[in-house]
Short mmCIF file of C-alpha atoms in Angstrom, two decimals:
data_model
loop_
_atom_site.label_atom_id
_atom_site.label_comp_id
_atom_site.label_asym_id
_atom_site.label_seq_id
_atom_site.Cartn_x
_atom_site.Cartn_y
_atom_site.Cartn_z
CA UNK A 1 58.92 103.72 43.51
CA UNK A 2 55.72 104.80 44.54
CA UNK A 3 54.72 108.70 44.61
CA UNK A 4 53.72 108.31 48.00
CA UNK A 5 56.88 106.63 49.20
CA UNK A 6 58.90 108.52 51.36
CA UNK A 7 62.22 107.73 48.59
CA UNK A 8 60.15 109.78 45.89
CA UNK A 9 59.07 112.20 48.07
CA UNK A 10 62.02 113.09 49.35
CA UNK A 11 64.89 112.48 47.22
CA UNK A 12 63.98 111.59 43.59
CA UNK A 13 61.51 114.28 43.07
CA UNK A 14 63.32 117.47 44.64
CA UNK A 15 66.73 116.22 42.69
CA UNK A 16 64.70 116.19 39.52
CA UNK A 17 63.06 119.18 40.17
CA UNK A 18 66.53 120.73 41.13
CA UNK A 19 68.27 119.74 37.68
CA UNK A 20 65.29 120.59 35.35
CA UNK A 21 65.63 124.11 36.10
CA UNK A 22 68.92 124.39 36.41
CA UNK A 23 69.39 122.74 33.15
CA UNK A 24 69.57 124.72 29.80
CA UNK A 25 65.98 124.34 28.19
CA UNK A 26 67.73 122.38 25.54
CA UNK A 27 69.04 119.52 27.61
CA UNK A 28 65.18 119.07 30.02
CA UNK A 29 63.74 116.69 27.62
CA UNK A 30 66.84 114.73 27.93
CA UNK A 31 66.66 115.13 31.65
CA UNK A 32 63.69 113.88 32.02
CA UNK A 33 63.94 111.22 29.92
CA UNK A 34 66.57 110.07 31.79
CA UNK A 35 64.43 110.24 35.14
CA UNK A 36 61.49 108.24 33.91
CA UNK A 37 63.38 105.92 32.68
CA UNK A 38 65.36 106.06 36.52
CA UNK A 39 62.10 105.94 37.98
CA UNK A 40 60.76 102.75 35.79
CA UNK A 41 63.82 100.74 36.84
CA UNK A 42 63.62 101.32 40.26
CA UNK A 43 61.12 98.81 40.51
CA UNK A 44 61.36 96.95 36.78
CA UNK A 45 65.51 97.14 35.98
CA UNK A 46 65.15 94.21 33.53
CA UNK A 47 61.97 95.01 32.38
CA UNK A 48 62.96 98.62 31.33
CA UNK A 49 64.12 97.03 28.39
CA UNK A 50 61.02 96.09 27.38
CA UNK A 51 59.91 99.41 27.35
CA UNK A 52 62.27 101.22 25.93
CA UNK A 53 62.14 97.91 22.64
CA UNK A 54 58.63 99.18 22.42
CA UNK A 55 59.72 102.71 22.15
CA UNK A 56 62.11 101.76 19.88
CA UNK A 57 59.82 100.16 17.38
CA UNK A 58 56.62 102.69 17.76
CA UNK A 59 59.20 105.83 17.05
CA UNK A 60 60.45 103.75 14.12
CA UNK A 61 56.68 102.77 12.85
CA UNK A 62 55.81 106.42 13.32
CA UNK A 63 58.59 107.52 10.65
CA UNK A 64 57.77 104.83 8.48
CA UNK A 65 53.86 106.43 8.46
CA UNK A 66 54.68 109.70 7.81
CA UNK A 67 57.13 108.75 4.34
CA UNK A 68 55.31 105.72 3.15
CA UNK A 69 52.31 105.83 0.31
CA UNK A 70 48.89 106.33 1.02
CA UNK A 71 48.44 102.51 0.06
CA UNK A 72 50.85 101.18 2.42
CA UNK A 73 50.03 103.41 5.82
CA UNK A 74 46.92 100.78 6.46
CA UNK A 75 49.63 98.01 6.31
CA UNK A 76 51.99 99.74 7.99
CA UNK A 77 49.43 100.85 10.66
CA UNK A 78 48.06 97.27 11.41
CA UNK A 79 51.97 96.10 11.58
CA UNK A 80 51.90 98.59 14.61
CA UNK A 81 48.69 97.54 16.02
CA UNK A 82 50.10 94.06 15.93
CA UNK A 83 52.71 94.83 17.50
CA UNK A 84 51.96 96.50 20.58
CA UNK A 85 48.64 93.95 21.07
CA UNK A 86 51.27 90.99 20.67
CA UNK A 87 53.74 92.64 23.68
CA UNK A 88 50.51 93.58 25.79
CA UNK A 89 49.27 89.92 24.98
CA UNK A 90 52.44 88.18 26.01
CA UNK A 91 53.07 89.85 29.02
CA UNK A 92 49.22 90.20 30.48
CA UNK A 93 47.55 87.72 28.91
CA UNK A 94 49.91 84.80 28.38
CA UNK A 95 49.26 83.55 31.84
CA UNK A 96 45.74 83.86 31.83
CA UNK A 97 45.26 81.95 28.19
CA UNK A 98 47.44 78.69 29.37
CA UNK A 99 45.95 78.67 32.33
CA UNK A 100 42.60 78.27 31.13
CA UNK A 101 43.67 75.89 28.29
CA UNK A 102 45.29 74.03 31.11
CA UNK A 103 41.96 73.81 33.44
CA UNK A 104 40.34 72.18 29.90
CA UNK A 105 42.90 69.92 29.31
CA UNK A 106 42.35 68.73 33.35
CA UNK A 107 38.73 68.38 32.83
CA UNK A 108 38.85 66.22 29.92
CA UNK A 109 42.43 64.15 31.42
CA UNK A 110 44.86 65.49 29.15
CA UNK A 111 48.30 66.00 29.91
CA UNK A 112 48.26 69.87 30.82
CA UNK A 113 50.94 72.48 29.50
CA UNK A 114 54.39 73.23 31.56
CA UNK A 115 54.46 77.07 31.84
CA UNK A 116 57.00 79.27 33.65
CA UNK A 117 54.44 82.42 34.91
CA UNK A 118 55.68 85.81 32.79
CA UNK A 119 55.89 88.34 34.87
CA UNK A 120 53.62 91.73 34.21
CA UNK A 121 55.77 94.92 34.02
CA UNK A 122 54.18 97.96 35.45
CA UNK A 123 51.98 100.19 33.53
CA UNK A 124 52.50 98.00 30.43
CA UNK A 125 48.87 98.84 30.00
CA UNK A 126 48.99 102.57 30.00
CA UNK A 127 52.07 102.71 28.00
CA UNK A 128 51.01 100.17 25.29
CA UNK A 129 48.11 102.60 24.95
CA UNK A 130 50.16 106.18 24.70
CA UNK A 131 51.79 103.74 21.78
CA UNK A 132 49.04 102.53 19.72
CA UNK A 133 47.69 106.83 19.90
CA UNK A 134 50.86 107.09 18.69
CA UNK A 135 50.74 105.63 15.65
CA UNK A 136 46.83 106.43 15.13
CA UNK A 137 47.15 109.67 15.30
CA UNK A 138 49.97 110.05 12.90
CA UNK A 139 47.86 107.33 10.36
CA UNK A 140 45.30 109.99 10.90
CA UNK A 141 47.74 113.20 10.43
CA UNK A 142 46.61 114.00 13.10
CA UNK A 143 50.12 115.10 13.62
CA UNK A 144 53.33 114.55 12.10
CA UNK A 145 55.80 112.09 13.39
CA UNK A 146 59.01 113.19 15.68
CA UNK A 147 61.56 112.86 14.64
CA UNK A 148 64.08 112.42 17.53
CA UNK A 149 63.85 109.31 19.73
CA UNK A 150 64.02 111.03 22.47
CA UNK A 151 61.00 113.24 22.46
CA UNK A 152 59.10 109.57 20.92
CA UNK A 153 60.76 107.93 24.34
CA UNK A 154 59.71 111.18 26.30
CA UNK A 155 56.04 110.72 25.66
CA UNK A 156 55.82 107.09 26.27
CA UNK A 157 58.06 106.64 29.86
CA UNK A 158 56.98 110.26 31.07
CA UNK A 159 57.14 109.49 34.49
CA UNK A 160 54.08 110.95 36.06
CA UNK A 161 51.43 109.00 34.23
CA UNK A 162 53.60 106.07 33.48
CA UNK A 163 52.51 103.24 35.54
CA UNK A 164 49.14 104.66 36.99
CA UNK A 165 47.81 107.03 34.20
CA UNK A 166 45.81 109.15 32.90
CA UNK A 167 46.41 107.93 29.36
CA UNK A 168 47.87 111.32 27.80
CA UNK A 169 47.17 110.88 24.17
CA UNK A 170 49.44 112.04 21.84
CA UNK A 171 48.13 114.87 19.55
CA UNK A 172 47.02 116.38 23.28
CA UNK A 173 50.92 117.01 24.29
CA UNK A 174 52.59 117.04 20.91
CA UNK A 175 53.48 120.49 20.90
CA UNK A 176 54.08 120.76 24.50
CA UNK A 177 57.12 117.87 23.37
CA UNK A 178 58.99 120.32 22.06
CA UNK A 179 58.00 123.66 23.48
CA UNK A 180 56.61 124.50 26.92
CA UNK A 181 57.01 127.36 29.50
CA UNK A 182 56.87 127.23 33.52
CA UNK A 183 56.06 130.32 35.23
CA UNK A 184 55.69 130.74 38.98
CA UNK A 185 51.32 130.41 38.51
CA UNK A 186 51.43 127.12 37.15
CA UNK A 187 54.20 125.66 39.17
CA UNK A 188 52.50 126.29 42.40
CA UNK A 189 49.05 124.97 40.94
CA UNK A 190 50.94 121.47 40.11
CA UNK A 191 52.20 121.48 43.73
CA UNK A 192 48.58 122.62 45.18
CA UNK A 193 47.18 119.46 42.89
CA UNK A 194 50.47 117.01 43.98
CA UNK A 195 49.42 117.90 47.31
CA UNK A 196 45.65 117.20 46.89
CA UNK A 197 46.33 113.86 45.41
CA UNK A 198 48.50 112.95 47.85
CA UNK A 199 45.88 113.84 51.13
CA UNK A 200 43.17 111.48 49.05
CA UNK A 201 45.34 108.62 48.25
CA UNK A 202 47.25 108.74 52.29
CA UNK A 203 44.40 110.02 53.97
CA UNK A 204 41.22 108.64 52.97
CA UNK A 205 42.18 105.82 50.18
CA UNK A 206 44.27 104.44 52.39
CA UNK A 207 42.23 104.00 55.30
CA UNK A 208 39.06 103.06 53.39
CA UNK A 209 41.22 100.59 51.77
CA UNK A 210 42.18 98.82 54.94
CA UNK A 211 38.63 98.18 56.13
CA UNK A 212 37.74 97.31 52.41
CA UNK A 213 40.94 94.73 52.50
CA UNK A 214 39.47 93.44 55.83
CA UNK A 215 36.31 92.61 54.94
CA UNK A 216 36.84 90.97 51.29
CA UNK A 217 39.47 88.82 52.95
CA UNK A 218 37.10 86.94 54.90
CA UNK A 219 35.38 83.95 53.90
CA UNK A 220 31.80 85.38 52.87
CA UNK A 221 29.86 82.86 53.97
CA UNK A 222 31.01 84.56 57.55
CA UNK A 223 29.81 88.00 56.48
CA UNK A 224 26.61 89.53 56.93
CA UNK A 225 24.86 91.99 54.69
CA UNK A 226 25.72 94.88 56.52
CA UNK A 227 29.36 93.85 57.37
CA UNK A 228 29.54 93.37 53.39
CA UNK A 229 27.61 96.02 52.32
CA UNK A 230 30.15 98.32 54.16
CA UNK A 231 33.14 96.90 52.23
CA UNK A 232 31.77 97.43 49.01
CA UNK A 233 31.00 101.14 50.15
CA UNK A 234 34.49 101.10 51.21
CA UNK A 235 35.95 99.76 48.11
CA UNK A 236 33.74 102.35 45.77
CA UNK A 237 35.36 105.09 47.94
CA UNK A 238 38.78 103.71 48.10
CA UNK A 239 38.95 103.16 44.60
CA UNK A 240 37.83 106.38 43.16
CA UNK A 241 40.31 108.72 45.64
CA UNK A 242 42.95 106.38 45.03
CA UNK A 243 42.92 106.37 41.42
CA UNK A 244 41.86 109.93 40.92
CA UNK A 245 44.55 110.96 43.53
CA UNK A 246 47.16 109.41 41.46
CA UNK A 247 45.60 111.35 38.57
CA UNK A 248 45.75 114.18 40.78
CA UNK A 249 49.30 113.65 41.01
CA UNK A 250 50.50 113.10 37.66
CA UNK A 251 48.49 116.25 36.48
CA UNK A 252 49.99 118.02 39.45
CA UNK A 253 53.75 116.84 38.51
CA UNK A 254 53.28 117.31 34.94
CA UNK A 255 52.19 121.27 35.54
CA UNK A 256 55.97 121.36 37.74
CA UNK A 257 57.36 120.78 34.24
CA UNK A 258 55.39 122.51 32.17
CA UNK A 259 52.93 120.07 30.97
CA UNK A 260 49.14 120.52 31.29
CA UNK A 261 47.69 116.92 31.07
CA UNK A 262 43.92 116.67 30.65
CA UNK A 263 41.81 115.98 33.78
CA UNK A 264 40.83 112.42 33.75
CA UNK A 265 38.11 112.29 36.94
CA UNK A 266 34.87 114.79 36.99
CA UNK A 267 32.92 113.75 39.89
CA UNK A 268 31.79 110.39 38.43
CA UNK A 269 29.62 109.23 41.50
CA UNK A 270 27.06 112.18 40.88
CA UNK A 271 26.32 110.65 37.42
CA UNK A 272 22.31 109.91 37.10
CA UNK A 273 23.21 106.91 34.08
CA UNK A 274 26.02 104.49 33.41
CA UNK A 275 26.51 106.36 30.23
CA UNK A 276 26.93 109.80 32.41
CA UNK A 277 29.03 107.60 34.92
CA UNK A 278 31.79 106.81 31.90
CA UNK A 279 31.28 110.56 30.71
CA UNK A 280 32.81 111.17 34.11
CA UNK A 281 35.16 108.17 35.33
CA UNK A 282 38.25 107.31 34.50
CA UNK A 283 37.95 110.02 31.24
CA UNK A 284 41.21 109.33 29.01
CA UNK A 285 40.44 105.50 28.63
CA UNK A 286 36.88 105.77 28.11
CA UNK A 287 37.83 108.60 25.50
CA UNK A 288 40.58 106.04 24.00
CA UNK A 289 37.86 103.31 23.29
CA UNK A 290 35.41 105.63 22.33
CA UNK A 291 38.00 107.54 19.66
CA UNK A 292 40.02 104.63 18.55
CA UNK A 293 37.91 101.36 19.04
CA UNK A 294 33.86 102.35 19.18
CA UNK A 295 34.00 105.08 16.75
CA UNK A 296 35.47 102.97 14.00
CA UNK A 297 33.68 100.15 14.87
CA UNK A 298 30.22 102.56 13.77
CA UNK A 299 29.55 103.80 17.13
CA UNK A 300 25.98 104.87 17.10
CA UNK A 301 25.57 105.37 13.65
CA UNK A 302 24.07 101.95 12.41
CA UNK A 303 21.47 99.52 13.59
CA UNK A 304 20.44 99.27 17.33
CA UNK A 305 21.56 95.82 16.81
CA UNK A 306 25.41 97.07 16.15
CA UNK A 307 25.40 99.70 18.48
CA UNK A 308 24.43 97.12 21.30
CA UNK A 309 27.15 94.94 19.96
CA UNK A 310 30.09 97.78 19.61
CA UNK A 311 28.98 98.77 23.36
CA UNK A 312 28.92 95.65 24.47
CA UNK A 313 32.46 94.14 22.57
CA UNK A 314 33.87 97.84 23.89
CA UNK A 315 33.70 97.11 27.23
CA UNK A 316 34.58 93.42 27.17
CA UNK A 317 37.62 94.93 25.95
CA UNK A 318 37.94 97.30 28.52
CA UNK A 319 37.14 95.15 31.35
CA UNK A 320 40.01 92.80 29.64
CA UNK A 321 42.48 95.65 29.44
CA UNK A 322 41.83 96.19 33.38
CA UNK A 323 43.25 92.58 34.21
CA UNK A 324 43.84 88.90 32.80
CA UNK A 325 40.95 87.63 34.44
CA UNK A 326 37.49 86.61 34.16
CA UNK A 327 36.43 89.34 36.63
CA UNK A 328 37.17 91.74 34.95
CA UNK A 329 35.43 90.39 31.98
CA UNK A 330 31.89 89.77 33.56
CA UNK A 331 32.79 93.83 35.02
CA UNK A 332 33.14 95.20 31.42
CA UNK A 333 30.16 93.06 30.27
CA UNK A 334 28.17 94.20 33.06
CA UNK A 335 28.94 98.07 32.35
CA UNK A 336 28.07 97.45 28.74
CA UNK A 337 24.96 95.31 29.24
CA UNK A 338 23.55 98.42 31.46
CA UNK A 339 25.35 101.07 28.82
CA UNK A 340 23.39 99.21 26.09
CA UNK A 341 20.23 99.34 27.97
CA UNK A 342 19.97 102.97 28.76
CA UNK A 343 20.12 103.18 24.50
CA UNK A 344 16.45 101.46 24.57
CA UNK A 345 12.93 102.03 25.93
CA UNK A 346 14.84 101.42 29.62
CA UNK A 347 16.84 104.82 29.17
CA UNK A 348 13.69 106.37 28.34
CA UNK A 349 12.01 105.13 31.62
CA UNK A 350 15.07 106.09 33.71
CA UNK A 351 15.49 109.30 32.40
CA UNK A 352 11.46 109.70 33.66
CA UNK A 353 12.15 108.98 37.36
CA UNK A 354 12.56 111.05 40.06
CA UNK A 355 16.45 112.04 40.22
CA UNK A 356 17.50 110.62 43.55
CA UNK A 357 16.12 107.33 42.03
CA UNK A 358 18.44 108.05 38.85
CA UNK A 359 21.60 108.24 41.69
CA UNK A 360 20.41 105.33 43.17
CA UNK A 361 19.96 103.33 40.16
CA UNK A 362 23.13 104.05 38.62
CA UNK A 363 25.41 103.76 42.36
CA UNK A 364 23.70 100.61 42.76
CA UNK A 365 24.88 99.45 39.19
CA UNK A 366 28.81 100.55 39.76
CA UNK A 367 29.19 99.13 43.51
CA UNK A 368 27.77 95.56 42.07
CA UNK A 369 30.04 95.60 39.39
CA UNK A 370 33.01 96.80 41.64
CA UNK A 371 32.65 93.64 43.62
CA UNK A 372 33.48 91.77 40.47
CA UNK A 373 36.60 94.26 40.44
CA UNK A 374 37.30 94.03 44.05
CA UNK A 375 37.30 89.96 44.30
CA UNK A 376 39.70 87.44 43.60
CA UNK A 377 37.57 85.14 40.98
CA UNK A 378 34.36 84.84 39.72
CA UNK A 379 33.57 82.23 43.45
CA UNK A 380 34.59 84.90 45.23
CA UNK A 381 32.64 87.46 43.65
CA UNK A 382 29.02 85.57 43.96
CA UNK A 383 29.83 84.59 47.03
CA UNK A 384 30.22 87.43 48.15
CA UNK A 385 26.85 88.94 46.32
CA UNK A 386 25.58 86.01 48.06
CA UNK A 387 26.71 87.43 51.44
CA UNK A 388 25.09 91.72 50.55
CA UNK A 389 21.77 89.60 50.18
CA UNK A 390 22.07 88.15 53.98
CA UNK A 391 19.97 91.08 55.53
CA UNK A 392 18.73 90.42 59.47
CA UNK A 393 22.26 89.24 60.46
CA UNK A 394 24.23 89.88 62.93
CA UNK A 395 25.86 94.28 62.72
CA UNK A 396 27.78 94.04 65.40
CA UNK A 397 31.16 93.48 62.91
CA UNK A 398 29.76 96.83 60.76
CA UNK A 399 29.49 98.92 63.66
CA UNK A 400 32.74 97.88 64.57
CA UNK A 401 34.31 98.89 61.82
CA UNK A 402 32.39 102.49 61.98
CA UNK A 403 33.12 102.56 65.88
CA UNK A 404 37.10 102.87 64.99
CA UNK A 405 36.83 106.20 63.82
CA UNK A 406 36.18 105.09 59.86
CA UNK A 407 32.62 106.72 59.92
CA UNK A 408 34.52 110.06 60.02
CA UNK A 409 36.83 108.92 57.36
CA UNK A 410 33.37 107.99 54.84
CA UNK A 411 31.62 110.70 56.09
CA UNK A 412 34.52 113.05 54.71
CA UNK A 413 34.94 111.30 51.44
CA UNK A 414 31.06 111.06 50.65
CA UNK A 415 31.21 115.00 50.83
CA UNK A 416 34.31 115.06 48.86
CA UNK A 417 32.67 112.90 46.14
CA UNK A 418 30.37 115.53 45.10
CA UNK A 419 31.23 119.10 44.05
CA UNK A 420 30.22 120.43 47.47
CA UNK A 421 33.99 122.04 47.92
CA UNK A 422 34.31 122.86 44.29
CA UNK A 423 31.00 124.75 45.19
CA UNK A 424 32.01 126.78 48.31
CA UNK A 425 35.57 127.42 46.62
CA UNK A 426 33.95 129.19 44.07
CA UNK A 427 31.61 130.77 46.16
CA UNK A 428 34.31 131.76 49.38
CA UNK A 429 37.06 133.14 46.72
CA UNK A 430 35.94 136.23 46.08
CA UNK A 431 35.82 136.82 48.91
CA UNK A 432 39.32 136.16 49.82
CA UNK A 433 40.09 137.65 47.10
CA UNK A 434 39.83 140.82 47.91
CA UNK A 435 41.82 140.26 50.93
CA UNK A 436 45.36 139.07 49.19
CA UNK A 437 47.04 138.20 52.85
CA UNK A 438 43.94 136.28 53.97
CA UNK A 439 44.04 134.26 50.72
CA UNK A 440 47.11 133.80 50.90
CA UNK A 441 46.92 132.79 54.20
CA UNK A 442 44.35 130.28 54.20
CA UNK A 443 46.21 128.46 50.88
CA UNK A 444 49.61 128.54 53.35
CA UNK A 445 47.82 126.62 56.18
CA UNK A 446 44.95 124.41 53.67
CA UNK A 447 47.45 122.83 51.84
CA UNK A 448 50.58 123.17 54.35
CA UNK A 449 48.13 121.14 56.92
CA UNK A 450 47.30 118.55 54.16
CA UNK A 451 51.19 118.24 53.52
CA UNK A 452 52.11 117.67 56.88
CA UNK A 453 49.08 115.34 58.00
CA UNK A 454 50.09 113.22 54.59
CA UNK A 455 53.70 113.00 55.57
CA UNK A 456 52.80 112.06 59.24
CA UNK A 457 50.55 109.13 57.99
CA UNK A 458 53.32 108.17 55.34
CA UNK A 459 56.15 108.16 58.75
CA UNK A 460 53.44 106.01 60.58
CA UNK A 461 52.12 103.61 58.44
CA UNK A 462 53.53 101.06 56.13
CA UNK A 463 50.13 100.13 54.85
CA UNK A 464 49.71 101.62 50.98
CA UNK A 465 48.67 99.35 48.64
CA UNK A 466 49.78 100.10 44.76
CA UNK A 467 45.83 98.67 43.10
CA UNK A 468 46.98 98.97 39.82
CA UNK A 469 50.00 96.34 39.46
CA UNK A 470 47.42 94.47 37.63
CA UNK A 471 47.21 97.02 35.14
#
């Protein structure tokens, strides 16, 4: 169960929405519990056990940390660790390790492994993460352990970020656990934001995505460079509204409840570095590796030698914790080949150069590493690199695509990727403001236009691809 399908939409979110507040304070967390744990099982029934075994064992760990002795917390801690790796391991990576082993033993004519495929549960990724904060942050005192399951469970399944993010770390939302208010202001903020989310993930993911789709699915030897040059502008777009409108979403359903998640998306394509680029992109991951992997590694305080190193293992990581498969390992090592670069006499260059060269330099960077996200292997992928170097080819395909009414669709989400509305918000409001029926006005027909257009699209079409099942 999607947030864009018409069964959320419709049904499962107005009935929570219904109960919560109807419900004495003392029974919501309870209530919502029991809704993300509804909403899970809708699409994983069997593998909602899973989940809640892991909730059962990180609220358990988390007592344990807060009574043990100082001498046994490390133990304890690395227990933990353990723990949720191993379950992320066996149901991500499992596949991925035989498989390879397998392709070895074929090469050298050994009898390969039998192997019945595991199947990934959604958002094991993101919720394996909320887990290990968890459990860091209570080694750290951060905070103090709870000490009801419930509110434990409550943090982990929480619907809205379970199975697309942001990762919501734990000593951010602690306190709102147990206490938290909803007045009228922020309730209508978290459906302005739902709304938002939903227009960029319907209305412009969506359709980006479907040229994107088209284009990657050919053979590349067929494409030429501008025919693949526009699907990798497609894909950059596609995947930055989709996954920010899902962020968009969670923060927006969170505020319905009372929660006020952190935002996880701050214009990213503006950025003038790689570094600035993961400063803005995808925030509460590349704060999690920075906070609980790079940081402890050393970070930046050692040799240049170790920094490149903890850079470089970071992202290896995170390219690993984006999907069991070598793609996403060359993407991570990419980012963190470039991220260790801008820390020597290259950063100093770029830093030099005239700043639409800084833009260029750094999009350039992100939409040749998203092609290693974007295609199905490592083949595909330099293929397909092969194919954006084909310049003089045939454009009739290209202007094809932009003939069908998608050049409107990029032109709109190239403005929307830079604070140009952000801009004339701040500079319009005022303005409004001083007109209450006018401002209220223009909110009823902005976002009630947005709304209905959304809704429309989700009536008409059946094409909306979920991106993140491999997460």
């Amino acid at each position: 169960m999607l947030f864009t399908s018409p069964v959320f939409l419709f049904l499962f979110l107005p009935v929570v929405l219904t109960a919560y507040y109807l419900s004495p304070p003392s029974w919501r967390n309870t209530l919502l519990l029991s809704a993300s744990l509804l909403f899970y099982a809708w699409g994983e029934v069997f593998y909602t056990f899973a989940l809640l075994f892991s909730v059962l064992v990180n609220h358990f760990l988390g007592l344990r940390l807060g009574q043990v002795a100082p001498a046994r917390r490390r133990l304890l801690l690395g227990l933990g660790i353990g723990f949720n790796l191993a379950l992320l391991g066996w149901f991500k990576y499992a596949n991925f390790i035989v498989a390879n082993i397998n392709t070895v033993l074929l090469d050298t004519g050994l009898a390969t492994l039998s192997w019945r495929t595991v199947h990934l549960p959604l958002g094991i990724s993101f919720f394996t993460f909320q887990a290990l904060s968890y459990l860091i942050d209570i080694y750290r005192q951060d905070v103090k352990p709870q000490t009801r399951w419930t509110e434990t469970a409550l943090y982990i399944t929480l619907f809205p970020q379970l199975i697309a993010g942001p990762i919501v770390r734990y000593h951010d939302i602690a306190r709102q656990l147990l206490q938290r208010s909803v007045n009228s202001a922020l309730f209508l903020s978290g459906c302005r934001r739902f709304i938002i989310g939903l227009a960029k993930k319907i209305l412009l993911a969506n359709t980006l995505g479907h040229t994107a789709d088209q284009i990657f699915t050919q053979a590349p030897e067929q494409l030429g460079a501008a025919e693949a040059w526009l699907g990798v502008i497609c894909y950059t777009l596609q995947i930055y509204f989709d996954f920010s409108a899902y962020s968009d979403m969670a923060i927006g359903l969170g505020r319905m409840f009372g929660f006020r998640f952190l935002e996880n998306f701050n214009y990213p394509y503006i950025a003038r570095s790689v570094q600035a680029f993961w400063r803005r992109w995808h925030m509460s991951l590349s704060s999690w590796f920075r906070d609980y992997l790079y940081i402890p590694l050393g970070g930046s305080r050692c040799a240049p030698w170790r920094v490149y190193f903890n850079l470089l293992l970071v992202f290896l990581l995170c390219g690993f914790w984006h999907g069991a498969s070598w793609n996403f390992i060359v993407w991570g090592a990419w980012h963190g080949i470039f991220l260790a670069l801008e820390r020597t006499r290259f950063g100093t260059a770029l830093t030099s150069l005239w700043r639409p060269l800084q833009h260029f330099y750094t999009l350039l960077v992100v939409m040749l590493g998203w092609v290693f996200f974007r295609a199905e292997d490592l083949s595909h992928a330099t293929a397909y690199l092969q194919a954006m170097s084909r310049f003089g080819q045939d454009t009739a395909a290209a202007l094809y695509y932009l003939s069908t009414g998608l050049s409107v669709t990029l032109l709109t989400a190239v403005m929307l990727s830079i604070p140009l509305y952000r801009t004339l918000t701040a500079r319009f409001q005022p303005v409004l403001e001083h007109t209450p029926s006018g401002y209220c006005a223009v909110h009823i027909l902005a976002y009630g236009g947005l709304l209905g257009l959304s809704l429309l699209n989700i009536a008409a079409n059946t094409y909306d691809p979920f991106i993140y099942f491999r997460f």
